[in-house]
XYZ file of C-alpha atoms in Angstrom:
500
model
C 63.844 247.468 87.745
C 60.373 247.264 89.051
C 59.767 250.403 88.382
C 60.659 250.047 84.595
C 58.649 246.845 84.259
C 55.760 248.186 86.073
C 56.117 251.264 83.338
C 56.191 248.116 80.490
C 53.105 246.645 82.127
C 51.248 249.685 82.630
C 51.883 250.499 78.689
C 50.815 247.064 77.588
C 47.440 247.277 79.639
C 47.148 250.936 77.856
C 47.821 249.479 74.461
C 45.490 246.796 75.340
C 42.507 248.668 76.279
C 43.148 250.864 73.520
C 42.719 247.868 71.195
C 39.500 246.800 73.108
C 38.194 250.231 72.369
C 38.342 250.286 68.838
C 36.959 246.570 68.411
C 33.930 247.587 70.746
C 33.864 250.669 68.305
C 34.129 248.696 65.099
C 31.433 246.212 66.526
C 29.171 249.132 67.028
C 29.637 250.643 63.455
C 29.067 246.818 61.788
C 25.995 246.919 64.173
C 24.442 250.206 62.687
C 25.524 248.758 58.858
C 23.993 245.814 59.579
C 20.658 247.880 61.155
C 20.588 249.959 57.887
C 21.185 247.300 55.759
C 17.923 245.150 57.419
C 15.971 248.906 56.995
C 16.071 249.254 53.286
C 15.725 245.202 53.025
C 12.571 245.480 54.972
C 11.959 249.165 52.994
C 12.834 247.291 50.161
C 9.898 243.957 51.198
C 7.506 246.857 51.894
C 8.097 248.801 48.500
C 7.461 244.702 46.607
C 4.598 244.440 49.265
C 2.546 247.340 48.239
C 3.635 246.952 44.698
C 1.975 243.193 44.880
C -0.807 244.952 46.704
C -1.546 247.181 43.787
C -1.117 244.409 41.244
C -3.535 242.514 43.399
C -5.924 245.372 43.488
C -6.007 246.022 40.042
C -7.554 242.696 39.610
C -10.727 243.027 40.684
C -14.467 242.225 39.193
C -17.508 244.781 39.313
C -20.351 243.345 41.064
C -23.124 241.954 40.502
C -21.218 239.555 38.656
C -21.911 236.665 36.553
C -18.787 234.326 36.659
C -19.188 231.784 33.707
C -17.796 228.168 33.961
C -20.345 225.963 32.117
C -22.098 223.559 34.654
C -20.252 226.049 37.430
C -22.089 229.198 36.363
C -22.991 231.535 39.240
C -23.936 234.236 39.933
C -22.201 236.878 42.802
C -24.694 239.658 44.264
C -23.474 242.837 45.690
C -22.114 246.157 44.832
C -18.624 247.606 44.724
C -15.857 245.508 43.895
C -14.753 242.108 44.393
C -11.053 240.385 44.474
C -10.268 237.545 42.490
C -9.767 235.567 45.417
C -13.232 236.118 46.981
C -15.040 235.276 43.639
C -13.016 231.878 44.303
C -14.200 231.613 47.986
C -17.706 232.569 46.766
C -17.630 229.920 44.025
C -16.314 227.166 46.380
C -19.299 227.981 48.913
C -21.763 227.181 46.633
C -19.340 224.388 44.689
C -17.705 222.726 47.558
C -16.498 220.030 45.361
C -14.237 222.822 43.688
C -11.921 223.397 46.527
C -8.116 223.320 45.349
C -9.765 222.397 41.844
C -10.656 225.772 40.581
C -8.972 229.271 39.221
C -10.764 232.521 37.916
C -9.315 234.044 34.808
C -10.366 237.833 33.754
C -11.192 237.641 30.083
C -12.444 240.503 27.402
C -13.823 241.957 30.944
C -15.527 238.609 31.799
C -15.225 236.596 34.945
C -14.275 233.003 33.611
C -14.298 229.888 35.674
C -11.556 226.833 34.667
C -11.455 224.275 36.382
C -8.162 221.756 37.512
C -9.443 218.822 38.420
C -7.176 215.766 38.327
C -8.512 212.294 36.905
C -7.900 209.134 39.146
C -8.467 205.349 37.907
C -11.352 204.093 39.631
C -9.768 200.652 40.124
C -6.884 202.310 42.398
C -9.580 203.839 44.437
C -12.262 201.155 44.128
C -12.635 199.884 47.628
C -12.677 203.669 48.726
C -16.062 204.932 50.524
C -17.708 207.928 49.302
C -19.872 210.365 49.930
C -21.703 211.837 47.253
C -21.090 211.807 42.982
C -21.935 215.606 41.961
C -22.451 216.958 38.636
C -22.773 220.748 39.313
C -26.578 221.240 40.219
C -27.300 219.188 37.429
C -26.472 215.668 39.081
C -26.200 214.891 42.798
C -26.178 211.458 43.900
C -25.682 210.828 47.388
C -24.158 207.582 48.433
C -24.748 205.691 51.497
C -21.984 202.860 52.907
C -20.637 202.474 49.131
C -17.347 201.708 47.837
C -16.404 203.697 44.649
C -16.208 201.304 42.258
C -19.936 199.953 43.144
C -21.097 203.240 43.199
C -19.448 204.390 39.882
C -21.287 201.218 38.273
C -24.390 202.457 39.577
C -23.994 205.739 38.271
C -23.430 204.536 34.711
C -25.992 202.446 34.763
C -28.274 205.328 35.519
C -27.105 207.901 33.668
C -24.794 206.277 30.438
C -23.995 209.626 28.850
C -21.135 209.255 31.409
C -19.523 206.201 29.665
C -15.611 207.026 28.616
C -15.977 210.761 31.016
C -13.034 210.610 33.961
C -13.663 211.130 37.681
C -11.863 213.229 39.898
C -12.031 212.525 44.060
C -12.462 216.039 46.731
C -10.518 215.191 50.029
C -13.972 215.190 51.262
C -14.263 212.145 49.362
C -17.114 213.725 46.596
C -16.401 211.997 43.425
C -16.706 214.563 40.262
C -17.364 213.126 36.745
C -15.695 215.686 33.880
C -15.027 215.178 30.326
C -11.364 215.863 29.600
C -11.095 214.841 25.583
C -11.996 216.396 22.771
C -13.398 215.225 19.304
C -11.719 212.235 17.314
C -13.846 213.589 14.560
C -15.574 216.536 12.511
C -18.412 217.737 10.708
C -21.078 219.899 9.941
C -24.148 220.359 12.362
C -27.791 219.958 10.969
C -29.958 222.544 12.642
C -31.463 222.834 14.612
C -28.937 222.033 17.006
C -29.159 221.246 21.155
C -26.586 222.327 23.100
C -26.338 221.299 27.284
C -24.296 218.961 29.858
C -26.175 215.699 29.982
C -29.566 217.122 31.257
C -32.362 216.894 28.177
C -34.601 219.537 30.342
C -31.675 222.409 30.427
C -30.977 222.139 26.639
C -30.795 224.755 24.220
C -31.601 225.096 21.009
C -29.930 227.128 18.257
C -31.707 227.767 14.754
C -29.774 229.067 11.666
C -30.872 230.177 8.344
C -28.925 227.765 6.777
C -29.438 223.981 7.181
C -25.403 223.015 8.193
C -22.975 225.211 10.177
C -19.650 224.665 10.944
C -18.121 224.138 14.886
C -16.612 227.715 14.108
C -19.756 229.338 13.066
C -21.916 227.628 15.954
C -19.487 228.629 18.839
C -19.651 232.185 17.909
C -23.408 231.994 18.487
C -23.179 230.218 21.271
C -20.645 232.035 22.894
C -22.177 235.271 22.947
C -23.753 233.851 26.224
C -21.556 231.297 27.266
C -18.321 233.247 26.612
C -15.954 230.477 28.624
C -16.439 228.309 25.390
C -15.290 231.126 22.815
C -12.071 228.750 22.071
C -13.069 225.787 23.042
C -15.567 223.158 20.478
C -17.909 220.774 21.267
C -18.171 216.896 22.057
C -21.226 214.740 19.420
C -23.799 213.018 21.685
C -25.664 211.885 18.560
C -27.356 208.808 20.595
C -28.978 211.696 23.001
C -29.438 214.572 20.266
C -26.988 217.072 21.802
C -23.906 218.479 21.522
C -21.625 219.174 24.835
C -19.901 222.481 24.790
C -16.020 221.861 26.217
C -13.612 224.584 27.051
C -10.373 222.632 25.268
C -9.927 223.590 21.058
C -10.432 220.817 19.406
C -7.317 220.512 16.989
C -7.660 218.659 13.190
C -5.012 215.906 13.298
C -3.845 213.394 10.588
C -5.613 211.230 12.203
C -9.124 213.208 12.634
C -11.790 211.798 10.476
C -14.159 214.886 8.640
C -17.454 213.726 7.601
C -18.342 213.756 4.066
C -18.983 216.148 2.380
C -16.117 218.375 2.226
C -14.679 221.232 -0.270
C -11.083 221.719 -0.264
C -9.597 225.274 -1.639
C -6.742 225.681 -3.659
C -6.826 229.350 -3.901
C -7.742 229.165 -7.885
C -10.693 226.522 -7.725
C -12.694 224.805 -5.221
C -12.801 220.609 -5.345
C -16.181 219.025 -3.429
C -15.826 215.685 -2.332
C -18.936 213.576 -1.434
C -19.669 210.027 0.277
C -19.790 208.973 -3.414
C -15.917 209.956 -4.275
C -15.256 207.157 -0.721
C -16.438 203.939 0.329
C -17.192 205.526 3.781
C -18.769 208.964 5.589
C -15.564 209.461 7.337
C -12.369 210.690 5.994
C -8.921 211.894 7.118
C -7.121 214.810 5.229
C -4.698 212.366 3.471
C -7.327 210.834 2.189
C -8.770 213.141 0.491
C -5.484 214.689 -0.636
C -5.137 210.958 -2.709
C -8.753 212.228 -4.539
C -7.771 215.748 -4.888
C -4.219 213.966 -6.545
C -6.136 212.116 -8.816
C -7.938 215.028 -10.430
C -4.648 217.149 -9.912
C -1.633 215.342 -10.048
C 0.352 218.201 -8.464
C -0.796 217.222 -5.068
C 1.365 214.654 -4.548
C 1.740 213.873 -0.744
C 5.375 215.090 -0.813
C 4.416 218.703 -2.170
C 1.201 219.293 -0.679
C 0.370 220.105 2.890
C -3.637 219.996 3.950
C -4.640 222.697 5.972
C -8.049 222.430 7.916
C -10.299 225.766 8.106
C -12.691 226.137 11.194
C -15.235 226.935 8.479
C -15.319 223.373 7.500
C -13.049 223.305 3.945
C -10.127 221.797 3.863
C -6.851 224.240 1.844
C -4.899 222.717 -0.243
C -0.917 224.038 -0.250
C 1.526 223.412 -2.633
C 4.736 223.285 -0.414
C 8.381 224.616 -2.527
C 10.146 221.466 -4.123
C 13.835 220.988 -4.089
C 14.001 223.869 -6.389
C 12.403 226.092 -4.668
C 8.885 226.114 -6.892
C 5.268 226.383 -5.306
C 3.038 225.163 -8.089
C -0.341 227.097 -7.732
C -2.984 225.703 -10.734
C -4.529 228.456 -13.255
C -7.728 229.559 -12.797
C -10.778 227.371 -15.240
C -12.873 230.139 -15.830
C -12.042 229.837 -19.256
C -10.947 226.226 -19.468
C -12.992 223.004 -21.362
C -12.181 219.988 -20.037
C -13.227 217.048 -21.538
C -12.594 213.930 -19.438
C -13.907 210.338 -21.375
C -12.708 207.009 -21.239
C -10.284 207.259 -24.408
C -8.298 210.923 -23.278
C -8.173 213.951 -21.020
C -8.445 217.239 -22.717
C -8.208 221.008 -21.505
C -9.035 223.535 -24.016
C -7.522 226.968 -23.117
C -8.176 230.345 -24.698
C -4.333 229.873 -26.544
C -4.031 226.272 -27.017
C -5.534 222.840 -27.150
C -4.199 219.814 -25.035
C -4.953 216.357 -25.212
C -3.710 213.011 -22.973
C -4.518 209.709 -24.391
C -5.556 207.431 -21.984
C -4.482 204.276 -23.431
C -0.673 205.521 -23.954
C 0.077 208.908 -22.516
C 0.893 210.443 -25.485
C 0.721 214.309 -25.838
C -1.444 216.350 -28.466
C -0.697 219.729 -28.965
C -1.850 222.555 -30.475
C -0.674 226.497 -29.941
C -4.053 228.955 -31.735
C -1.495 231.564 -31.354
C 2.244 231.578 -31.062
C 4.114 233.585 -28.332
C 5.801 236.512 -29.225
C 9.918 236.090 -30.208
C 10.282 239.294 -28.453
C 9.252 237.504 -24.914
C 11.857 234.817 -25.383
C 14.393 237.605 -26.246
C 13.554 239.250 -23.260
C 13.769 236.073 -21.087
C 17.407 235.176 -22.449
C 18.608 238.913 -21.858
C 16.893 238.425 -18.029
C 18.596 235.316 -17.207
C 22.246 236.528 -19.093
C 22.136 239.429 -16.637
C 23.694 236.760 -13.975
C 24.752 233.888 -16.065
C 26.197 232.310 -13.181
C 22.978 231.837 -10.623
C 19.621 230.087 -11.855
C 16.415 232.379 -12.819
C 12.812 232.177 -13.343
C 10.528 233.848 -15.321
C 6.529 233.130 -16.194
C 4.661 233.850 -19.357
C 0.852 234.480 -18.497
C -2.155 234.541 -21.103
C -4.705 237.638 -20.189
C -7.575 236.704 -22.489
C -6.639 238.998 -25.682
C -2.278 238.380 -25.769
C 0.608 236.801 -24.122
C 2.725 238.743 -21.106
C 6.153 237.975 -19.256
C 5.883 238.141 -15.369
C 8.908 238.243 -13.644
C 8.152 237.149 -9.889
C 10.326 237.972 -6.431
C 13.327 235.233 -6.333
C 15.884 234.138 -4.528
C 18.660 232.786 -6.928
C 22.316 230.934 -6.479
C 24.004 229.606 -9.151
C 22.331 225.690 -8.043
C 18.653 226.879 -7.247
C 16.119 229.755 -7.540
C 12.963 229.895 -5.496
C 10.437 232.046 -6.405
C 6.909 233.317 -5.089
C 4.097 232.968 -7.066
C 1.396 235.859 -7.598
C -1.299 234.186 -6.389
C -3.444 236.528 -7.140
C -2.259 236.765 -10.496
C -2.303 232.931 -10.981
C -6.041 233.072 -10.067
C -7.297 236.111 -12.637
C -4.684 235.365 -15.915
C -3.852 231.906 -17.409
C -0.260 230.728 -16.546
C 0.899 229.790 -19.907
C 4.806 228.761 -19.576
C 7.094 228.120 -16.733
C 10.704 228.872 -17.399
C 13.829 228.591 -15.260
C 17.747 228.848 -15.963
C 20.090 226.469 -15.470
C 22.862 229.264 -15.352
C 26.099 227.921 -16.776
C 24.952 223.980 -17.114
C 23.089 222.558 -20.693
C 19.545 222.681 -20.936
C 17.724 219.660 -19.766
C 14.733 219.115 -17.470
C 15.980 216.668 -14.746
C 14.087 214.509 -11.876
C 12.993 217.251 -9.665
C 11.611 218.882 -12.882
C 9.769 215.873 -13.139
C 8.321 216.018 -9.818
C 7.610 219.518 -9.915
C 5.861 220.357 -13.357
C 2.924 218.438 -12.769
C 0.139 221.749 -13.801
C -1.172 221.406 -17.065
C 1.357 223.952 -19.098
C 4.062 225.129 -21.243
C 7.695 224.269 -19.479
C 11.103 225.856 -20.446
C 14.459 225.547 -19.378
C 17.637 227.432 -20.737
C 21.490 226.940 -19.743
C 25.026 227.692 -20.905
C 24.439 231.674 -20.075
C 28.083 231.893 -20.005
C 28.471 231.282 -23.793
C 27.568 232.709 -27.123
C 25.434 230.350 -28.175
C 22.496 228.769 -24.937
C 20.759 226.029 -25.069
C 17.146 225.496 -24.721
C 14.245 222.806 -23.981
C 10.928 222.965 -24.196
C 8.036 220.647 -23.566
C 4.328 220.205 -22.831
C 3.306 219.029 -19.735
C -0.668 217.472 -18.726
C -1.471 215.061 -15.127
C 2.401 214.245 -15.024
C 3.108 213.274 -18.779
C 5.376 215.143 -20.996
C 6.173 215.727 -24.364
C 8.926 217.671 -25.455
C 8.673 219.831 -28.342
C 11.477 222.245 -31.036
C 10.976 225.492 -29.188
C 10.236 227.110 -32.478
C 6.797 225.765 -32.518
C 5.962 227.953 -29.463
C 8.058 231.224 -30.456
C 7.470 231.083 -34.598
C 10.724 231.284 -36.727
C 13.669 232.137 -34.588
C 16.451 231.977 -37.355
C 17.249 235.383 -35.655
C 18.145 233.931 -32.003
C 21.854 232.968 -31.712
C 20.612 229.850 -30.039
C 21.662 226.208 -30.061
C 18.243 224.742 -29.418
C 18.352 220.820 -28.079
């Protein structure tokens, strides 16, 4: 009996050990995973290491190198190469104030400074004691037992260029006045014109041919050797006869004033607007939409969108209406207007109109009716879908009349169309005519709004029957007249047409 449980005990302790063997085993094989798996992580860190490493080397500057940053210009002697991250340490050896305020950008092959610097309210830090107020190596004030705020005053006092510029403090207590706005207004510059950071001895000067030039045309020049200001524009110190270059773009707002005067583009005409069209020098874009409205009535501030050009014009652009139209006025090579106190008249190569003044009534006379065949034509274009809405344009090229058809969009409750702007510009847009696909012939309230250009307007409807309906009417500054369509097209006994 002993025997047999010593046999039982002597096969557990086998079957024991047995199981300790394979966990020590199985310990040592997660072991070597675990080994391999830390291998190709750190493989793995090396590969992302020397892959940063070659990224990091690749962005490198050639020496001797000029790295530009306005008053933070310097210059880095030497030969070889040189890591961005040195030309940082160089620049905050010789610009202590820059420390943790600084990064180097690598631009069109250029080194360009930008600097971070982080404006604090003087009155939070008033009763703080500084060291120094540094301006580059333009300005360096040193300050001796002073609290902030009675140094600041000083400063201002001394140099008042400063007034409405924000301060930013070093941890080595430096304080370091920046400018960090741009323009709240613009204009052309008289030449010759000064250019420099608040030091009249380090000015320059830039001469032009012409007697204005725009911000656009004056940064070009001046970039060539100041490339960090390429997009940036430039702050008016007209008390001190200088301009201030800035890196920041200087964006046209609604709220930007433009000094008088101005041109504004339509693509078929230019509109100049003087201090005598305003009762001030300053102007923003809406307001001289309103004058450009009252000469063109199209331009309502609901269609029209005014786009500023760095040249110094402003473009004017006719947005679609509700129906999808962008109204683009006619060329007046070719046009006679005579504007008096009594009416407004255009005379055009195929037609006279006339406004009176006192009433708004419509004179109108055709020199030379429009072909039957174009109307013909236009009914067979529109019929080809009598269920969606159409457009179609009749133009005027000097010697006789021809039918444009332009690129549209149609459903059978709109059509939007683009306009040949080019075409608008070199032939005289005569008629506008759209479809009202299976709905009568009227013009409606967005019609209204929309035909606004002095012209011929045209609108046809039941398509799905055998006899359409048409109207007609003259249009000149937002008045209408409507006319019998036959005076435009010359007998049409021929057309099955219900004319209304």
């Amino acid at each position: 009996m002993l025997e047999q449980l010593s046999f039982f005990g002597q096969k557990s302790m086998d079957l024991e050990n047995k199981k300790q063997e394979e966990k020590k085993e199985e310990t040592i094989k997660k072991s070597k995973d675990i080994k391999k798996t830390k291998d190709a992580k750190a493989g793995s860190s090396k590969s992302t290491k020397s892959t940063a490493k070659k990224k990091k080397t690749g962005e490198q500057f050639t020496l001797p190198l000029i790295v530009h940053g306005g008053i933070y210009t310097c210059t880095i002697d030497g030969d070889g190469e040189i890591s961005k991250a040195n030309v940082k340490k160089c620049v905050c050896e010789q610009y202590p104030e820059l420390e943790g305020a600084v990064d180097i950008k690598k631009e069109e092959d250029q080194c360009i400074l930008v600097t971070k610097f982080n404006a604090i309210k003087v009155k939070e830090h008033g009763d703080e004691k500084i060291k120094a107020i540094k301006y580059g190596n333009l300005i360096e004030k040193t300050v001796i037992d002073s609290t902030l705020n009675d140094a600041w005053k000083q400063f201002l006092l001394e140099h008042q260029e400063f007034y409405g510029c924000h301060c930013h403090l070093t941890k080595s207590n430096i304080v370091v006045p920046f400018f960090d706005k741009t323009a709240d207004c613009k204009q052309m510059y008289q030449t010759p014109v000064r250019i420099g950071f608040c030091n009249i001895d380090q000015m320059e000067e830039y001469s032009f041919d012409q007697k204005f030039v725009s911000e656009c045309e004056l940064l070009e020049e001046y970039s060539k050797k100041h490339p960090e200001f390429k997009k940036g524009s430039f702050l008016d110190f007209g008390r001190y006869n200088f301009l201030m270059p800035i890196a920041k773009k200087s964006d046209v707002t609604d709220k930007t004033k433009l000094k008088l005067p101005i041109t504004v583009k339509t693509g078929a005409y230019d509109v100049a607007f003087g201090t005598e069209d305003f009762e001030e020098e300053f102007v923003t874009k809406e307001q001289v939409r309103q004058a450009l409205e009252r000469i063109y009535p199209e331009y309502s501030k609901e269609r029209t969108e005014m786009l500023f050009d760095d040249r110094y014009f402003l473009v004017a652009v006719l947005k679609s209406s509700k129906k999808g139209y962008t109204i683009i006025p006619h060329e007046d090579l070719d046009i006679e207007v005579i504007d008096n106190e009594e009416s407004y008249i255009e005379k055009h190569l195929y037609g006279t109109y006339c406004l009176s003044k006192e009433n708004g009534v419509i004179d109108f006379e055709l020199d030379k009716p429009i072909p039957r065949e174009l109307l013909l034509d236009i009914v067979d274009l529109f019929s080809e879908e009598p269920t969606k809405e159409k457009a179609a344009q009749i133009f005027w090229d000097g010697k006789e009349y021809e039918l444009y058809v332009p690129e549209q969009v149609v459903t059978e409750s709109s059509v939007e169309f683009k306009r040949n702007k080019q075409l608008e510009t070199e032939k005289d847009l005569v008629m506008d005519i759209h479809s009202h696909a299976c709905y009568p012939a009227f013009f409606s309230s967005v019609d209204n709004e929309d035909e606004k250009g002095t012209r011929l307007y045209m609108v046809i409807g039941n398509l799905d029957k055998d006899r359409h309906s048409i109207a007609a009417r003259v249009g000149i500054k937002g008045c209408f007249r409507e006319l019998d369509p036959f005076y435009f097209f010359g007998d049409a006994d021929e057309f099955y047409v219900e004319f209304v």
